[in-house]
Coordinates of C-alpha atoms in Angstrom, one line a residue:
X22 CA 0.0 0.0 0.0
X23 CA 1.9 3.3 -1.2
X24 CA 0.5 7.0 0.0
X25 CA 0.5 9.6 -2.1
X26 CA 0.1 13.3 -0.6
X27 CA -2.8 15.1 -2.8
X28 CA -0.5 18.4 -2.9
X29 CA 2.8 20.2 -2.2
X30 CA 1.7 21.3 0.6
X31 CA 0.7 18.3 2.1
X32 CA 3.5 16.3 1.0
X33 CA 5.7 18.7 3.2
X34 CA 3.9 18.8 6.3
X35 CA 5.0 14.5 6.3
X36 CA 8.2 14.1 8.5
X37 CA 10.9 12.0 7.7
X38 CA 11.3 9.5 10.2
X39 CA 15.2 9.3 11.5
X40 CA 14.7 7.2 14.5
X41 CA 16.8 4.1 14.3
X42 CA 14.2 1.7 14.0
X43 CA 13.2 3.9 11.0
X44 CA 16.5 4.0 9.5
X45 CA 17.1 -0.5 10.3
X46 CA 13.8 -0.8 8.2
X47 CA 14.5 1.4 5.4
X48 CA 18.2 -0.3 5.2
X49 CA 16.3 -4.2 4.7
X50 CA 13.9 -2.6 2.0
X51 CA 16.6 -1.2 0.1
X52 CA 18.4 -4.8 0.4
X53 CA 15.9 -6.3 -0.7
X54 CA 15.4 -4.5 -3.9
X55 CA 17.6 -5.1 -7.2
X56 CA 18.6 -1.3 -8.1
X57 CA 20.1 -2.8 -11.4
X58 CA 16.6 -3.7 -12.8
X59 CA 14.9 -0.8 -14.3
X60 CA 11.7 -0.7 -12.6
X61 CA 10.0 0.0 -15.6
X62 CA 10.8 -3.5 -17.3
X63 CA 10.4 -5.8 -14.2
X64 CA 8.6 -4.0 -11.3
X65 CA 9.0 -6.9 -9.2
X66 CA 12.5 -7.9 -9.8
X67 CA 13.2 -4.4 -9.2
X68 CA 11.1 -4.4 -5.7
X69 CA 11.9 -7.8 -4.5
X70 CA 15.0 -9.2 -6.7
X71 CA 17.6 -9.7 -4.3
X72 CA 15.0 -11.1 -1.2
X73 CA 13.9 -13.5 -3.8
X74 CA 17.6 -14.6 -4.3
X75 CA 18.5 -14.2 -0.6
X76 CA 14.9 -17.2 -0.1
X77 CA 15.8 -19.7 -2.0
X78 CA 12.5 -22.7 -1.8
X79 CA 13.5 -26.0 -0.5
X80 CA 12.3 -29.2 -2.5
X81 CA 9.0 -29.3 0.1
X82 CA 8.6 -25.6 0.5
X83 CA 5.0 -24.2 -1.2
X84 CA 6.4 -20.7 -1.3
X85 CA 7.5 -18.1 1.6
X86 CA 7.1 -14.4 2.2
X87 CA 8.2 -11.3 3.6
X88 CA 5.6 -11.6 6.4
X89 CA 6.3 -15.7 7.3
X90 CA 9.7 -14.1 7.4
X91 CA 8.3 -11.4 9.7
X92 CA 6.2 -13.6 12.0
X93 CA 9.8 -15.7 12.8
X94 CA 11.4 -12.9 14.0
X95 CA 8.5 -11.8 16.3
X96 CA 8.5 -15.4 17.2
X97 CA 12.1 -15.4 18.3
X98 CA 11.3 -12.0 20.3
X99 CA 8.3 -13.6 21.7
X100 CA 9.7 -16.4 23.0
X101 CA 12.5 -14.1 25.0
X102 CA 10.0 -12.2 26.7
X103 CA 8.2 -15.9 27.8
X104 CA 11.5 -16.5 29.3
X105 CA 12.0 -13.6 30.9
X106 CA 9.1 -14.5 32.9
X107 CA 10.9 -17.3 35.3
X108 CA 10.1 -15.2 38.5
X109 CA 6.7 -13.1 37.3
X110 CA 4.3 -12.9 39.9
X111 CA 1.5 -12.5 37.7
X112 CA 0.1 -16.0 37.3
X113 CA -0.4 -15.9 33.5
X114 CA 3.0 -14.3 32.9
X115 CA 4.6 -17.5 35.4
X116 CA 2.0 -20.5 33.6
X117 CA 3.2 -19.5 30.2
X118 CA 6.8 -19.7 31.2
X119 CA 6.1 -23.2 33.4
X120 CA 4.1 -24.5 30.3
X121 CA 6.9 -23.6 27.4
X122 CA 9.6 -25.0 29.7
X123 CA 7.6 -28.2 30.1
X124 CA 7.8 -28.3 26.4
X125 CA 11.2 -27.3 25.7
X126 CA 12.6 -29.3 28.2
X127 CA 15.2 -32.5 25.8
X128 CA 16.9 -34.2 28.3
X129 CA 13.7 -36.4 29.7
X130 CA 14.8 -39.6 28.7
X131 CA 13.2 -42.8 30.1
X132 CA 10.9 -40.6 31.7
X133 CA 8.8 -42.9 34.1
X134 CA 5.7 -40.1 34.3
X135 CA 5.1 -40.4 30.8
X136 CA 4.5 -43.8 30.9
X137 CA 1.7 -42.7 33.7
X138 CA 0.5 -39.5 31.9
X139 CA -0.8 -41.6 28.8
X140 CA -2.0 -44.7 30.7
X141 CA -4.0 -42.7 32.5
X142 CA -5.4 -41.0 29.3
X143 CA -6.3 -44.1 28.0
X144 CA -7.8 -44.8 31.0
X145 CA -10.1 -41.5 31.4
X146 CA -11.1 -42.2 27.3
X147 CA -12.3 -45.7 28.4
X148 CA -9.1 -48.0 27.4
X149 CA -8.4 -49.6 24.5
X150 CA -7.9 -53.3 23.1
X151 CA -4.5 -52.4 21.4
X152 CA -3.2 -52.9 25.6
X153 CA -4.9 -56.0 25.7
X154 CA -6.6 -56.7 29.1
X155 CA -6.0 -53.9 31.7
X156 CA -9.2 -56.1 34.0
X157 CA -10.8 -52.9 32.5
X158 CA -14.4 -52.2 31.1
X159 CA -13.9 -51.0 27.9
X160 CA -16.5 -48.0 27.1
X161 CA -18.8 -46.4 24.7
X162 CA -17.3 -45.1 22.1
X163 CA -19.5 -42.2 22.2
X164 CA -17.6 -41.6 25.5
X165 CA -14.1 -42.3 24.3
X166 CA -15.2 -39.2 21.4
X167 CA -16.5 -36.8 23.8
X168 CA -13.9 -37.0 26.9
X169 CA -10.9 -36.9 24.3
X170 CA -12.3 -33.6 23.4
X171 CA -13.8 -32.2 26.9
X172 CA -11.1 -33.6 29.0
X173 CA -8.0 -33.1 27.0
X174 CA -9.2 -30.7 24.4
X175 CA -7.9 -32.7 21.6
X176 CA -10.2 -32.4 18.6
X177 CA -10.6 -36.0 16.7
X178 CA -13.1 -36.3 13.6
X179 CA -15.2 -33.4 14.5
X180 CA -13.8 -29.8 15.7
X181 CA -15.4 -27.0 17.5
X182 CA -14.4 -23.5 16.5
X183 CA -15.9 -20.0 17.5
X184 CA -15.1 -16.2 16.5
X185 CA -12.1 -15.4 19.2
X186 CA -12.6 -11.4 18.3
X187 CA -16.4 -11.7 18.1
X188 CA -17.4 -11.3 22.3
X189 CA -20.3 -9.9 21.5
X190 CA -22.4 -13.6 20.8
X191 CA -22.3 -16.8 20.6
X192 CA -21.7 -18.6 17.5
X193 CA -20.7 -22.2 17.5
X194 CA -19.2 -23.9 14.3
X195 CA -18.5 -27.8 14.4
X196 CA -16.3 -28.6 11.5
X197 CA -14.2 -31.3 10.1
X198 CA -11.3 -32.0 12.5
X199 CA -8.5 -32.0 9.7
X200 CA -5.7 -34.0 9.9
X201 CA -2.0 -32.5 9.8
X202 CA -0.1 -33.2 6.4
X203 CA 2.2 -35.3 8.0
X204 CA -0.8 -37.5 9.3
X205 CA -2.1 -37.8 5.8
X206 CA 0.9 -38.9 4.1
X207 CA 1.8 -41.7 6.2
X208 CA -1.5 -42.9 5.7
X209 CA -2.5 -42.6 2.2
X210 CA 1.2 -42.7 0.7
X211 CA 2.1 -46.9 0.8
X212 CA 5.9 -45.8 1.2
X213 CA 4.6 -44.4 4.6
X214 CA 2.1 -46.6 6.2
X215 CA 4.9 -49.1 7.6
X216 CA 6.9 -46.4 9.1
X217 CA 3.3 -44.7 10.3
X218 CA 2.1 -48.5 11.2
X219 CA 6.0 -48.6 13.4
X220 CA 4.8 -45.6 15.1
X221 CA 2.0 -47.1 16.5
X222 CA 3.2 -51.0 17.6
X223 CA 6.6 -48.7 19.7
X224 CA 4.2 -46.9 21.1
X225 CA 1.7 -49.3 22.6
X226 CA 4.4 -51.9 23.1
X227 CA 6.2 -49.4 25.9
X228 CA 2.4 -48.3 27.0
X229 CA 3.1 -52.4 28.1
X230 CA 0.6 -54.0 25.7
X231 CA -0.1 -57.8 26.4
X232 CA -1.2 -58.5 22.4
X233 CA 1.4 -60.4 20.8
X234 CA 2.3 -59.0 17.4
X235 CA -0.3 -60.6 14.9
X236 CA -2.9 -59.4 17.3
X237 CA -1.4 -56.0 17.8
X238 CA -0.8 -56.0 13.9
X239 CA -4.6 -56.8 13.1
X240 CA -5.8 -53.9 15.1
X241 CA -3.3 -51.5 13.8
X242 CA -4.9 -52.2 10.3
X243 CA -7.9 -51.7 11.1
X244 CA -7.2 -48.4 12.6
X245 CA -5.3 -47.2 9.2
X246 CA -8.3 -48.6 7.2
X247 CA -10.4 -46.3 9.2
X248 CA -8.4 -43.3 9.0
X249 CA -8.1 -44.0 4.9
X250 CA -11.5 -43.8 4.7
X251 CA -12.0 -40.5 7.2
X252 CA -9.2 -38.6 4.8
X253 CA -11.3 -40.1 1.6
X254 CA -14.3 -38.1 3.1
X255 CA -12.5 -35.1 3.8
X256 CA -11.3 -34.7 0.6
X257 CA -14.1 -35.1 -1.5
X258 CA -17.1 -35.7 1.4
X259 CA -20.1 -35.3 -1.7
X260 CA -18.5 -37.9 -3.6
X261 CA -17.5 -40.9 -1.0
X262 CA -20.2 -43.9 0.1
X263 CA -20.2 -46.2 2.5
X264 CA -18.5 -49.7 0.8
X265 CA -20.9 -51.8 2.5
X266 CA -23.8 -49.1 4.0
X267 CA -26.1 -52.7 4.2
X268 CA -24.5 -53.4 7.5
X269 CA -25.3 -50.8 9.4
X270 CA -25.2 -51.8 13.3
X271 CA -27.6 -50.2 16.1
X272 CA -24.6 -48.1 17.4
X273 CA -25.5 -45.2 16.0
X274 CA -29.1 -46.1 14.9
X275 CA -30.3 -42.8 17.4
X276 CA -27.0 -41.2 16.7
X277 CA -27.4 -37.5 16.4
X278 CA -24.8 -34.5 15.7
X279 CA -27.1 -32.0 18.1
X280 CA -27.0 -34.7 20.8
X281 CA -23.6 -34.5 20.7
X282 CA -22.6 -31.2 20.4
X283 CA -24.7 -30.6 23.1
X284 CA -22.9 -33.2 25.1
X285 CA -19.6 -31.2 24.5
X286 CA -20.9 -28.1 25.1
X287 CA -22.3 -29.2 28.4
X288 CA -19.1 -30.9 29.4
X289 CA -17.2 -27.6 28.8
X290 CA -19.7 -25.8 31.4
X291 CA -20.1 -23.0 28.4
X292 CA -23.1 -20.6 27.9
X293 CA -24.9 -19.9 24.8
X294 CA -26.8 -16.9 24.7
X295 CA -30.6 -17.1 23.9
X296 CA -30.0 -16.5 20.3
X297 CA -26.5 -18.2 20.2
X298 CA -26.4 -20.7 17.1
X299 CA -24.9 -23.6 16.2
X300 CA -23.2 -24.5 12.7
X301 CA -22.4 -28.1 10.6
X302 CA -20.6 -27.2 7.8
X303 CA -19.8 -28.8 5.6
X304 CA -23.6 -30.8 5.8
X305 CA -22.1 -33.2 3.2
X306 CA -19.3 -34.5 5.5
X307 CA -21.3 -35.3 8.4
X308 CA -24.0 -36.8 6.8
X309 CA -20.9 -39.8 5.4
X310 CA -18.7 -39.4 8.8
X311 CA -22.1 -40.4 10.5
X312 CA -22.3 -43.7 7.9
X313 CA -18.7 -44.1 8.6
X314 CA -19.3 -45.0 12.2
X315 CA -21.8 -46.6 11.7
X316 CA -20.2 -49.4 9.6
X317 CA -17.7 -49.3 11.8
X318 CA -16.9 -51.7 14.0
X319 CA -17.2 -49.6 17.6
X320 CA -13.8 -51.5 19.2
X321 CA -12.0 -49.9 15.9
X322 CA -14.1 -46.4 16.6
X323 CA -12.8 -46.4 20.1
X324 CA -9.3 -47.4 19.6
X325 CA -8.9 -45.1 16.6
X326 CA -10.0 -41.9 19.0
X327 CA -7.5 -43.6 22.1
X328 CA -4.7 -43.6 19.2
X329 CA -5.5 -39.7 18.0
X330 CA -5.2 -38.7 21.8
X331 CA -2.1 -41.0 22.2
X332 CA -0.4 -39.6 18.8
X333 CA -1.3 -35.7 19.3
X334 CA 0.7 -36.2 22.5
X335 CA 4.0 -37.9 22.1
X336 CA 5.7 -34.4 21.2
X337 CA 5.0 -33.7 24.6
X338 CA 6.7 -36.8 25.9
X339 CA 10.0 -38.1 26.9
X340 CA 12.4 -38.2 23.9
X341 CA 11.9 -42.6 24.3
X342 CA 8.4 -42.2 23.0
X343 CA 9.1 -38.5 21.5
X344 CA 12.0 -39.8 19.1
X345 CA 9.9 -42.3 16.9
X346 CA 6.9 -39.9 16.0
X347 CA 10.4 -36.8 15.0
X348 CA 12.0 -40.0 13.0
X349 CA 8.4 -40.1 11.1
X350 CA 8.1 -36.6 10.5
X351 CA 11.9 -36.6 9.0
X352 CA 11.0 -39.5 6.5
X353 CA 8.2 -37.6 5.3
X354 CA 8.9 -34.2 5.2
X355 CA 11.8 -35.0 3.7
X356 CA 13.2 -32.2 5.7
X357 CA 14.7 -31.2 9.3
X358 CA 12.5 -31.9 12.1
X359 CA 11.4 -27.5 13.0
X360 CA 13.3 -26.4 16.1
X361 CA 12.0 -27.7 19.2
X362 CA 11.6 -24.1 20.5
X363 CA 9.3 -23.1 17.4
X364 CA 7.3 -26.2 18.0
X365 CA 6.8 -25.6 21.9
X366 CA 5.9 -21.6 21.3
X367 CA 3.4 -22.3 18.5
X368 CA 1.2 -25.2 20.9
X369 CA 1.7 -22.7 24.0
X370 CA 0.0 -20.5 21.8
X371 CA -2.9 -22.9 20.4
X372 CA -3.3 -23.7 24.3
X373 CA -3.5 -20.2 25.2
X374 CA -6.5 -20.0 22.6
X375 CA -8.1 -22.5 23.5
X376 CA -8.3 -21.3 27.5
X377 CA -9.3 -18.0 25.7
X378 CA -12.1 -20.0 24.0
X379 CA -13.3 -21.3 27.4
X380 CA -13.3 -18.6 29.2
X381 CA -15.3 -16.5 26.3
X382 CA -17.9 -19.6 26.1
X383 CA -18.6 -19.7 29.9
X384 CA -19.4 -16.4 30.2
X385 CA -16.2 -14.4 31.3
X386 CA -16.1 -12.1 28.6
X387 CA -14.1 -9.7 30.4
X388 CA -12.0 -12.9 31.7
X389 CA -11.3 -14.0 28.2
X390 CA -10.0 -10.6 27.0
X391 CA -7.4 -10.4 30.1
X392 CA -6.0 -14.1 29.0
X393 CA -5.9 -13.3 25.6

C-alpha cells in the first residue's frame, strides 16, 4: 500500500522519520530491492529481486514471504519475553513460562511419568484393546469421542471452532477435525504406512501392551483402514459412500450430531446466549462421517480416538516415546525436524487460545479478553 500526498503542501507537512528503528527498516527494503533492474521493465524484480535470491524454496517448500519471514522474527522476540518471565508474579505471565519449559525441556529420557500420563489418558477415554486386558471395562465409544475432546481438548473427527474477536455472541461452528499433512501422508502414501504403522506397535508396546504381534498388527490395520477412509471423506465428502452401508449396526441407529454437540458443550460448562447458534458445515461431510461409524466396528471407533489422543501427544513426551513420531516426520517431510523451540511456542499458543475459548464460552467475557 503506497500514499500519495494530494499536494505540495501536504507532502511537506509529512516528516521523515530518523529514529533508528526507521532508518534499520528502510536499510532491509533497500536490500531487498535489485537497483540494477529498471523498474519499468520488471517492477517486481526491481522491488523484490535480491529477497527472492537471498529465499531460495527448499524441495518441500509451497512458497514463503516477507511476512512468514516477519512472523519468525516476532516469534524469536516472543519467545525471549516468555523467558523472561521465570520469576513473574503475575500467574499468567509464570504459567506461560512453566508450560513452554515443560515443552522445551530435551533431556527427559526414560521418563517414568510419561508412561503414567498416557495410561492414564487411555484410561479416562475408556481403554483400548491395542493394551490388551487392563481387568478394564472397555467403554462407549461415544464416551471415548466426547472426553478426548472435553477432557484433553484434543479435537478428533469433529472440531469446534468460534469467532475469538467476536465477544459480543455466541456462535458455535462444528467442522471437520482435519488431519495434519504429516498425518495424511503416512496414511495414504504406501511408502509411509509401515513407518506410520511402526509408530503405532513402539508406542503401545512401551504403554506395556499384552497383544502379541499378529494381534497387535490386526488392530493397527484396522485403525489405518479407518483413517483411509476419514481422509477419503475429507477430501471429496459429496462424492465418497459407504463400501458396505447394508451393514449398518444399532450403534448409531439414534446417533445424532445436536445430541452431541450438546454433550460437549455441556461438558465444557459454556453458555450460549438465547439466540446463540450452532453451525455443521460442511452438511455433506457429516452426513458420510455419521455412515462411517456406523459401519464401523465400535472397538475400531474407540481405539482409533484412544490412538489420536495417544499420537497428538507424544511431542509432549520423553524423547523414548518423543523420538519415533520426530523419526516419522523426517522420513516424510523429507526435511529437518522445525526447532524444538518453534514447536513448543506455536502449541503454548494454540493452548493459550483454546483457555481464551473457554473462558469467552462460559461467560467471562471480560476474563477472556485479560487471558488473551
Amino acid at each position: 500500500m503506497v500514499y500519495l500526498p494530494h499536494n505540495k503542501f501536504e507532502m511537506q507537512k509529512v516528516p521523515y522519520c530518523l529514529t533508528a528503528k526507521c532508518i534499520e527498516i528502510a536499510g532491509r527494503i533497500l536490500q531487498d530491492m535489485n537497483q540494477n533492474i529498471d523498474p519499468c521493465d520488471d517492477f517486481y524484480e526491481y522491488a523484490c529481486g535480491n529477497w527472492r535470491k537471498r529465499n531460495v524454496l527448499s524441495p518441500t517448500q509451497l512458497g514463503t514471504d516477507k511476512f512468514t519471514e516477519i512472523r519468525k522474527r516476532i516469534e524469536i522476540l516472543l519467545v525471549r519475553r516468555i523467558k523472561s518471565w521465570e520469576n513473574s508474579t503475575h500467574v499468567s505471565k509464570r504459567n506461560a513460562y512453566l508450560f513452554y519449559k515443560s515443552c522445551i525441556g530435551e533431556n527427559r529420557k526414560e521418563n517414568p511419568k510419561t508412561k503414567a500420563i498416557l495410561l492414564k489418558m487411555i484410561r479416562d477415554l475408556g481403554n483400548t484393546s491395542l493394551l490388551g486386558d487392563l481387568n478394564t471395562t472397555f467403554s462407549d465409544f461415544k464416551h471415548s469421542f466426547g472426553a478426548l475432546f472435553t477432557k484433553y481438548f484434543i479435537p478428533c473427527f469433529i472440531n469446534i471452532g468460534v469467532n475469538f474477536w467476536n465477544f459480543s455472541n455466541s456462535f458455535i461452528e462444528v467442522i471437520p477435525d482435519f488431519p495434519t499433512d504429516v498425518a495424511i501422508k503416512s496414511v495414504i502414501e504406501v511408502k509411509n504406512v509401515k513407518k506410520y504403522k511402526s509408530l503405532m506397535k513402539q508406542t503401545f508396546k512401551k504403554l506395556g501392551s499384552l497383544l502379541n504381534d499378529t494381534e497387535i498388527d490386526d488392530k493397527i490395520n484396522e485403525i489405518i483402514e479407518l483413517e483411509k477412509k476419514f481422509i477419503a471423506i475429507i477430501e471429496n465428502s459429496k462424492l465418497w459412500k459407504p463400501l458396505n452401508s447394508t451393514n449398518i449396526g444399532d450403534t448409531f441407529t439414534l446417533f445424532s450430531w445436536k445430541n452431541i454437540t450438546s454433550a460437549f458443550i455441556s461438558a465444557l460448562g459454556l453458555k450460549l446466549g438465547d439466540h446463540a447458534s450452532i453451525q455443521y458445515m460442511p452438511v455433506d461431510f457429516f452426513n458420510n462421517l455419521t455412515d462411517l461409524f456406523r459401519i464401523t466396528d465400535p472397538d475400531t471407533l474407540r481405539n482409533y480416538v484412544v490412538w489420536q489422543g495417544v499420537y497428538k501427544t507424544l511431542d509432549w513426551c520423553s524423547n523414548d516415546f518423543r523420538d519415533p513420531l520426530v523419526e516419522l516426520k523426517k522420513f516424510i517431510q523429507k526435511e529437518p525436524f522445525k526447532e524444538r523451540w518453534e514447536y513448543c511456542f506455536k502449541s503454548a499458543k494454540k493452548y493459550i487460545r483454546l483457555k481464551v475459548l473457554l473462558k469467552r464460552l462460559r461467560g467471562s467475557t471480560l476474563k477472556a479478553m485479560n487471558y488473551l
